[in-house]
Amino acid sequence: MSFALRLLYGSLLFLVGQVLVWYQINGQFLSEWMKKNPLAVSLLGIPISYVYIYATHHLVIAFDGQLWPQRLIGFSLGMVAFAFLTWFHLNEALTAKTAVTLALAFEIVLIQVFWK
């Protein structure tokens, strides 16, 4: 599998994992059932962990065995997912501080991908 394909696949898996985690931990503010059943909701951690394991696998291979790039890419994608889902579901608008932080997260991904 090529670098670009592994990068895309691993990044998409991280994004899926971040979205699932957002719903797992913030679903209590969206659903009365999730609020009343934290133990059941915590069981989502098993498939979510599986997604993260494979995301890490593909990105570490893409970056020739290095762990830092996958960690920073996963973190940055998590910032983007969190910002979008928090705005979408909870109507928390982006402040200037948050917008700058998201721009920095995007720059982190660009540095990891293009700085050889």
Tab-separated table of N, CA and C in Angstrom:
chain	number	residue	atom	x	y	z
A	1	MET	N	0.849	-1.170	0.000
A	1	MET	CA	0.000	0.000	0.000
A	1	MET	C	0.904	1.245	0.000
A	2	SER	N	0.573	2.247	-0.768
A	2	SER	CA	1.395	3.452	-0.890
A	2	SER	C	1.265	4.351	0.338
A	3	PHE	N	2.217	5.293	0.441
A	3	PHE	CA	2.187	6.263	1.532
A	3	PHE	C	0.858	7.018	1.548
A	4	ALA	N	0.449	7.514	0.378
A	4	ALA	CA	-0.776	8.319	0.294
A	4	ALA	C	-2.008	7.526	0.727
A	5	LEU	N	-2.084	6.277	0.306
A	5	LEU	CA	-3.235	5.450	0.666
A	5	LEU	C	-3.250	5.134	2.156
A	6	ARG	N	-2.092	4.797	2.710
A	6	ARG	CA	-2.015	4.527	4.153
A	6	ARG	C	-2.333	5.790	4.952
A	7	LEU	N	-1.828	6.934	4.486
A	7	LEU	CA	-2.103	8.205	5.148
A	7	LEU	C	-3.603	8.489	5.141
A	8	LEU	N	-4.222	8.312	4.003
A	8	LEU	CA	-5.659	8.560	3.883
A	8	LEU	C	-6.454	7.585	4.746
A	9	TYR	N	-6.146	6.309	4.637
A	9	TYR	CA	-6.882	5.287	5.385
A	9	TYR	C	-6.710	5.481	6.894
A	10	GLY	N	-5.464	5.662	7.333
A	10	GLY	CA	-5.206	5.872	8.756
A	10	GLY	C	-5.871	7.135	9.275
A	11	SER	N	-5.828	8.199	8.493
A	11	SER	CA	-6.457	9.463	8.904
A	11	SER	C	-7.972	9.326	8.990
A	12	LEU	N	-8.567	8.650	8.022
A	12	LEU	CA	-10.016	8.435	8.068
A	12	LEU	C	-10.420	7.604	9.279
A	13	LEU	N	-9.621	6.591	9.589
A	13	LEU	CA	-9.914	5.788	10.775
A	13	LEU	C	-9.805	6.630	12.043
A	14	PHE	N	-8.778	7.482	12.111
A	14	PHE	CA	-8.653	8.359	13.279
A	14	PHE	C	-9.847	9.291	13.380
A	15	LEU	N	-10.277	9.830	12.254
A	15	LEU	CA	-11.425	10.732	12.257
A	15	LEU	C	-12.684	9.997	12.742
A	16	VAL	N	-12.890	8.783	12.258
A	16	VAL	CA	-14.035	7.974	12.714
A	16	VAL	C	-13.930	7.729	14.217
A	17	GLY	N	-12.745	7.372	14.676
A	17	GLY	CA	-12.550	7.141	16.107
A	17	GLY	C	-12.842	8.382	16.936
A	18	GLN	N	-12.374	9.529	16.464
A	18	GLN	CA	-12.604	10.775	17.195
A	18	GLN	C	-14.098	11.113	17.253
A	19	VAL	N	-14.791	10.901	16.143
A	19	VAL	CA	-16.240	11.162	16.116
A	19	VAL	C	-16.958	10.223	17.081
A	20	LEU	N	-16.598	8.949	17.058
A	20	LEU	CA	-17.239	7.986	17.963
A	20	LEU	C	-16.982	8.336	19.427
A	21	VAL	N	-15.762	8.746	19.735
A	21	VAL	CA	-15.445	9.140	21.109
A	21	VAL	C	-16.258	10.371	21.505
A	22	TRP	N	-16.422	11.312	20.589
A	22	TRP	CA	-17.201	12.511	20.909
A	22	TRP	C	-18.611	12.104	21.339
A	23	TYR	N	-19.228	11.228	20.555
A	23	TYR	CA	-20.585	10.788	20.911
A	23	TYR	C	-20.582	9.970	22.203
A	24	GLN	N	-19.550	9.178	22.398
A	24	GLN	CA	-19.503	8.361	23.606
A	24	GLN	C	-19.447	9.230	24.861
A	25	ILE	N	-18.604	10.240	24.874
A	25	ILE	CA	-18.439	11.011	26.103
A	25	ILE	C	-19.380	12.208	26.205
A	26	ASN	N	-19.870	12.700	25.077
A	26	ASN	CA	-20.763	13.858	25.109
A	26	ASN	C	-22.219	13.504	24.826
A	27	GLY	N	-22.465	12.251	24.527
A	27	GLY	CA	-23.834	11.810	24.274
A	27	GLY	C	-24.747	12.038	25.456
A	28	GLN	N	-24.167	12.113	26.650
A	28	GLN	CA	-24.958	12.375	27.855
A	28	GLN	C	-25.675	13.723	27.796
A	29	PHE	N	-25.199	14.630	26.956
A	29	PHE	CA	-25.835	15.933	26.807
A	29	PHE	C	-26.851	15.946	25.673
A	30	LEU	N	-26.916	14.839	24.941
A	30	LEU	CA	-27.833	14.727	23.805
A	30	LEU	C	-28.947	13.724	24.039
A	31	SER	N	-28.697	12.751	24.895
A	31	SER	CA	-29.619	11.639	25.058
A	31	SER	C	-29.794	11.301	26.534
A	32	GLU	N	-31.028	11.246	26.956
A	32	GLU	CA	-31.319	10.869	28.340
A	32	GLU	C	-30.873	9.430	28.600
A	33	TRP	N	-31.037	8.552	27.608
A	33	TRP	CA	-30.620	7.156	27.764
A	33	TRP	C	-29.118	7.069	28.007
A	34	MET	N	-28.334	7.813	27.220
A	34	MET	CA	-26.881	7.775	27.396
A	34	MET	C	-26.479	8.344	28.757
A	35	LYS	N	-27.211	9.340	29.206
A	35	LYS	CA	-26.941	9.935	30.515
A	35	LYS	C	-27.202	8.934	31.637
A	36	LYS	N	-28.231	8.126	31.490
A	36	LYS	CA	-28.624	7.178	32.537
A	36	LYS	C	-27.882	5.844	32.465
A	37	ASN	N	-27.168	5.588	31.366
A	37	ASN	CA	-26.513	4.292	31.174
A	37	ASN	C	-25.027	4.436	30.834
A	38	PRO	N	-24.252	5.065	31.701
A	38	PRO	CA	-22.832	5.273	31.374
A	38	PRO	C	-22.043	3.968	31.226
A	39	LEU	N	-22.432	2.941	31.946
A	39	LEU	CA	-21.719	1.667	31.813
A	39	LEU	C	-21.926	1.079	30.417
A	40	ALA	N	-23.153	1.095	29.946
A	40	ALA	CA	-23.429	0.586	28.598
A	40	ALA	C	-22.696	1.424	27.546
A	41	VAL	N	-22.709	2.734	27.732
A	41	VAL	CA	-22.030	3.622	26.786
A	41	VAL	C	-20.524	3.370	26.803
A	42	SER	N	-19.985	3.060	27.966
A	42	SER	CA	-18.542	2.818	28.059
A	42	SER	C	-18.109	1.577	27.275
A	43	LEU	N	-19.047	0.663	27.043
A	43	LEU	CA	-18.710	-0.539	26.255
A	43	LEU	C	-18.388	-0.208	24.793
A	44	LEU	N	-18.787	0.984	24.353
A	44	LEU	CA	-18.389	1.433	23.013
A	44	LEU	C	-16.878	1.578	22.901
A	45	GLY	N	-16.212	1.646	24.031
A	45	GLY	CA	-14.757	1.777	24.029
A	45	GLY	C	-14.052	0.612	23.355
A	46	ILE	N	-14.668	-0.548	23.342
A	46	ILE	CA	-14.033	-1.718	22.721
A	46	ILE	C	-13.927	-1.545	21.208
A	47	PRO	N	-15.019	-1.303	20.482
A	47	PRO	CA	-14.854	-1.110	19.038
A	47	PRO	C	-14.088	0.173	18.696
A	48	ILE	N	-14.222	1.205	19.534
A	48	ILE	CA	-13.477	2.442	19.273
A	48	ILE	C	-11.980	2.180	19.384
A	49	SER	N	-11.573	1.425	20.378
A	49	SER	CA	-10.158	1.082	20.524
A	49	SER	C	-9.647	0.315	19.310
A	50	TYR	N	-10.458	-0.559	18.794
A	50	TYR	CA	-10.107	-1.332	17.601
A	50	TYR	C	-9.844	-0.396	16.413
A	51	VAL	N	-10.686	0.619	16.259
A	51	VAL	CA	-10.506	1.606	15.188
A	51	VAL	C	-9.178	2.336	15.375
A	52	TYR	N	-8.886	2.763	16.603
A	52	TYR	CA	-7.630	3.475	16.866
A	52	TYR	C	-6.398	2.597	16.641
A	53	ILE	N	-6.493	1.336	16.997
A	53	ILE	CA	-5.361	0.420	16.772
A	53	ILE	C	-5.030	0.340	15.287
A	54	TYR	N	-6.044	0.204	14.446
A	54	TYR	CA	-5.786	0.113	13.006
A	54	TYR	C	-5.379	1.459	12.408
A	55	ALA	N	-5.902	2.541	12.931
A	55	ALA	CA	-5.461	3.865	12.476
A	55	ALA	C	-3.978	4.042	12.767
A	56	THR	N	-3.580	3.696	13.980
A	56	THR	CA	-2.181	3.794	14.370
A	56	THR	C	-1.317	2.900	13.498
A	57	HIS	N	-1.756	1.687	13.263
A	57	HIS	CA	-1.027	0.734	12.428
A	57	HIS	C	-0.706	1.330	11.050
A	58	HIS	N	-1.720	1.849	10.394
A	58	HIS	CA	-1.518	2.361	9.034
A	58	HIS	C	-0.652	3.610	9.012
A	59	LEU	N	-0.827	4.501	9.963
A	59	LEU	CA	-0.025	5.718	9.944
A	59	LEU	C	1.423	5.468	10.362
A	60	VAL	N	1.645	4.574	11.289
A	60	VAL	CA	3.024	4.255	11.675
A	60	VAL	C	3.762	3.628	10.490
A	61	ILE	N	3.120	2.747	9.764
A	61	ILE	CA	3.745	2.174	8.569
A	61	ILE	C	3.989	3.257	7.524
A	62	ALA	N	3.013	4.146	7.332
A	62	ALA	CA	3.163	5.222	6.349
A	62	ALA	C	4.367	6.105	6.671
A	63	PHE	N	4.633	6.312	7.953
A	63	PHE	CA	5.744	7.175	8.371
A	63	PHE	C	6.961	6.370	8.810
A	64	ASP	N	7.184	5.241	8.162
A	64	ASP	CA	8.381	4.415	8.359
A	64	ASP	C	8.661	4.068	9.818
A	65	GLY	N	7.616	3.701	10.550
A	65	GLY	CA	7.787	3.234	11.914
A	65	GLY	C	7.778	4.313	12.977
A	66	GLN	N	7.619	5.554	12.613
A	66	GLN	CA	7.605	6.641	13.596
A	66	GLN	C	6.228	6.777	14.233
A	67	LEU	N	6.205	6.951	15.557
A	67	LEU	CA	4.949	7.103	16.284
A	67	LEU	C	4.463	8.546	16.357
A	68	TRP	N	5.366	9.505	16.431
A	68	TRP	CA	4.943	10.892	16.614
A	68	TRP	C	4.007	11.405	15.523
A	69	PRO	N	4.273	11.154	14.253
A	69	PRO	CA	3.353	11.691	13.237
A	69	PRO	C	1.914	11.235	13.428
A	70	GLN	N	1.694	9.951	13.714
A	70	GLN	CA	0.322	9.471	13.883
A	70	GLN	C	-0.330	10.096	15.094
A	71	ARG	N	0.430	10.332	16.141
A	71	ARG	CA	-0.140	10.949	17.349
A	71	ARG	C	-0.592	12.378	17.077
A	72	LEU	N	0.240	13.122	16.377
A	72	LEU	CA	-0.080	14.517	16.091
A	72	LEU	C	-1.213	14.639	15.072
A	73	ILE	N	-1.236	13.751	14.098
A	73	ILE	CA	-2.338	13.752	13.128
A	73	ILE	C	-3.648	13.386	13.825
A	74	GLY	N	-3.614	12.360	14.666
A	74	GLY	CA	-4.814	11.966	15.406
A	74	GLY	C	-5.320	13.077	16.310
A	75	PHE	N	-4.399	13.759	16.986
A	75	PHE	CA	-4.768	14.878	17.850
A	75	PHE	C	-5.427	15.990	17.037
A	76	SER	N	-4.826	16.331	15.920
A	76	SER	CA	-5.339	17.419	15.090
A	76	SER	C	-6.719	17.087	14.519
A	77	LEU	N	-6.882	15.867	14.052
A	77	LEU	CA	-8.198	15.466	13.544
A	77	LEU	C	-9.242	15.467	14.660
A	78	GLY	N	-8.814	15.136	15.860
A	78	GLY	CA	-9.707	15.193	17.004
A	78	GLY	C	-10.159	16.613	17.313
A	79	MET	N	-9.259	17.568	17.159
A	79	MET	CA	-9.617	18.979	17.372
A	79	MET	C	-10.682	19.409	16.367
A	80	VAL	N	-10.499	19.016	15.117
A	80	VAL	CA	-11.457	19.391	14.070
A	80	VAL	C	-12.811	18.727	14.324
A	81	ALA	N	-12.790	17.435	14.618
A	81	ALA	CA	-14.042	16.709	14.874
A	81	ALA	C	-14.763	17.298	16.086
A	82	PHE	N	-14.027	17.578	17.142
A	82	PHE	CA	-14.629	18.130	18.345
A	82	PHE	C	-15.273	19.486	18.061
A	83	ALA	N	-14.553	20.338	17.357
A	83	ALA	CA	-15.080	21.676	17.056
A	83	ALA	C	-16.369	21.582	16.240
A	84	PHE	N	-16.349	20.753	15.205
A	84	PHE	CA	-17.530	20.644	14.363
A	84	PHE	C	-18.719	20.063	15.126
A	85	LEU	N	-18.509	18.944	15.814
A	85	LEU	CA	-19.622	18.271	16.497
A	85	LEU	C	-20.166	19.101	17.661
A	86	THR	N	-19.289	19.815	18.344
A	86	THR	CA	-19.736	20.661	19.450
A	86	THR	C	-20.566	21.831	18.923
A	87	TRP	N	-20.148	22.386	17.806
A	87	TRP	CA	-20.943	23.446	17.177
A	87	TRP	C	-22.274	22.881	16.672
A	88	PHE	N	-22.225	21.752	15.980
A	88	PHE	CA	-23.404	21.181	15.347
A	88	PHE	C	-24.467	20.779	16.366
A	89	HIS	N	-24.040	20.090	17.429
A	89	HIS	CA	-25.011	19.558	18.391
A	89	HIS	C	-25.313	20.485	19.564
A	90	LEU	N	-24.307	21.227	20.002
A	90	LEU	CA	-24.475	22.010	21.224
A	90	LEU	C	-24.447	23.516	20.980
A	91	ASN	N	-24.357	23.901	19.715
A	91	ASN	CA	-24.395	25.316	19.326
A	91	ASN	C	-23.309	26.166	19.978
A	92	GLU	N	-22.167	25.567	20.264
A	92	GLU	CA	-21.048	26.341	20.791
A	92	GLU	C	-20.262	26.893	19.613
A	93	ALA	N	-20.346	28.187	19.435
A	93	ALA	CA	-19.678	28.837	18.304
A	93	ALA	C	-18.167	28.845	18.498
A	94	LEU	N	-17.470	28.964	17.383
A	94	LEU	CA	-16.015	29.080	17.431
A	94	LEU	C	-15.639	30.492	17.889
A	95	THR	N	-14.821	30.550	18.896
A	95	THR	CA	-14.259	31.829	19.305
A	95	THR	C	-12.994	32.059	18.485
A	96	ALA	N	-12.466	33.248	18.548
A	96	ALA	CA	-11.214	33.541	17.836
A	96	ALA	C	-10.104	32.620	18.340
A	97	LYS	N	-10.067	32.389	19.633
A	97	LYS	CA	-9.048	31.516	20.220
A	97	LYS	C	-9.164	30.093	19.667
A	98	THR	N	-10.387	29.585	19.587
A	98	THR	CA	-10.597	28.240	19.065
A	98	THR	C	-10.269	28.170	17.584
A	99	ALA	N	-10.620	29.187	16.827
A	99	ALA	CA	-10.312	29.209	15.395
A	99	ALA	C	-8.800	29.190	15.168
A	100	VAL	N	-8.058	29.946	15.950
A	100	VAL	CA	-6.596	29.939	15.831
A	100	VAL	C	-6.049	28.560	16.193
A	101	THR	N	-6.604	27.948	17.230
A	101	THR	CA	-6.166	26.612	17.634
A	101	THR	C	-6.424	25.594	16.522
A	102	LEU	N	-7.564	25.687	15.858
A	102	LEU	CA	-7.860	24.780	14.742
A	102	LEU	C	-6.914	25.014	13.576
A	103	ALA	N	-6.589	26.258	13.311
A	103	ALA	CA	-5.621	26.559	12.247
A	103	ALA	C	-4.265	25.946	12.584
A	104	LEU	N	-3.870	26.029	13.828
A	104	LEU	CA	-2.607	25.409	14.252
A	104	LEU	C	-2.668	23.890	14.120
A	105	ALA	N	-3.809	23.298	14.435
A	105	ALA	CA	-3.979	21.852	14.284
A	105	ALA	C	-3.802	21.457	12.822
A	106	PHE	N	-4.376	22.244	11.927
A	106	PHE	CA	-4.227	21.984	10.489
A	106	PHE	C	-2.761	22.096	10.077
A	107	GLU	N	-2.070	23.090	10.612
A	107	GLU	CA	-0.647	23.251	10.301
A	107	GLU	C	0.170	22.073	10.827
A	108	ILE	N	-0.204	21.531	11.977
A	108	ILE	CA	0.487	20.363	12.516
A	108	ILE	C	0.394	19.196	11.537
A	109	VAL	N	-0.787	18.974	10.981
A	109	VAL	CA	-0.956	17.890	10.003
A	109	VAL	C	-0.077	18.156	8.779
A	110	LEU	N	-0.082	19.370	8.269
A	110	LEU	CA	0.730	19.705	7.092
A	110	LEU	C	2.213	19.481	7.368
A	111	ILE	N	2.674	19.882	8.538
A	111	ILE	CA	4.087	19.671	8.896
A	111	ILE	C	4.411	18.192	8.921
A	112	GLN	N	3.553	17.388	9.539
A	112	GLN	CA	3.817	15.945	9.635
A	112	GLN	C	3.818	15.272	8.263
A	113	VAL	N	2.964	15.721	7.368
A	113	VAL	CA	2.846	15.074	6.064
A	113	VAL	C	3.938	15.542	5.093
A	114	PHE	N	4.229	16.823	5.082
A	114	PHE	CA	5.097	17.353	4.025
A	114	PHE	C	6.530	17.651	4.432
A	115	TRP	N	6.834	17.724	5.732
A	115	TRP	CA	8.208	17.991	6.166
A	115	TRP	C	8.952	16.675	6.239
A	116	LYS	N	9.847	16.472	5.317
A	116	LYS	CA	10.609	15.205	5.256
A	116	LYS	C	11.947	15.347	5.946
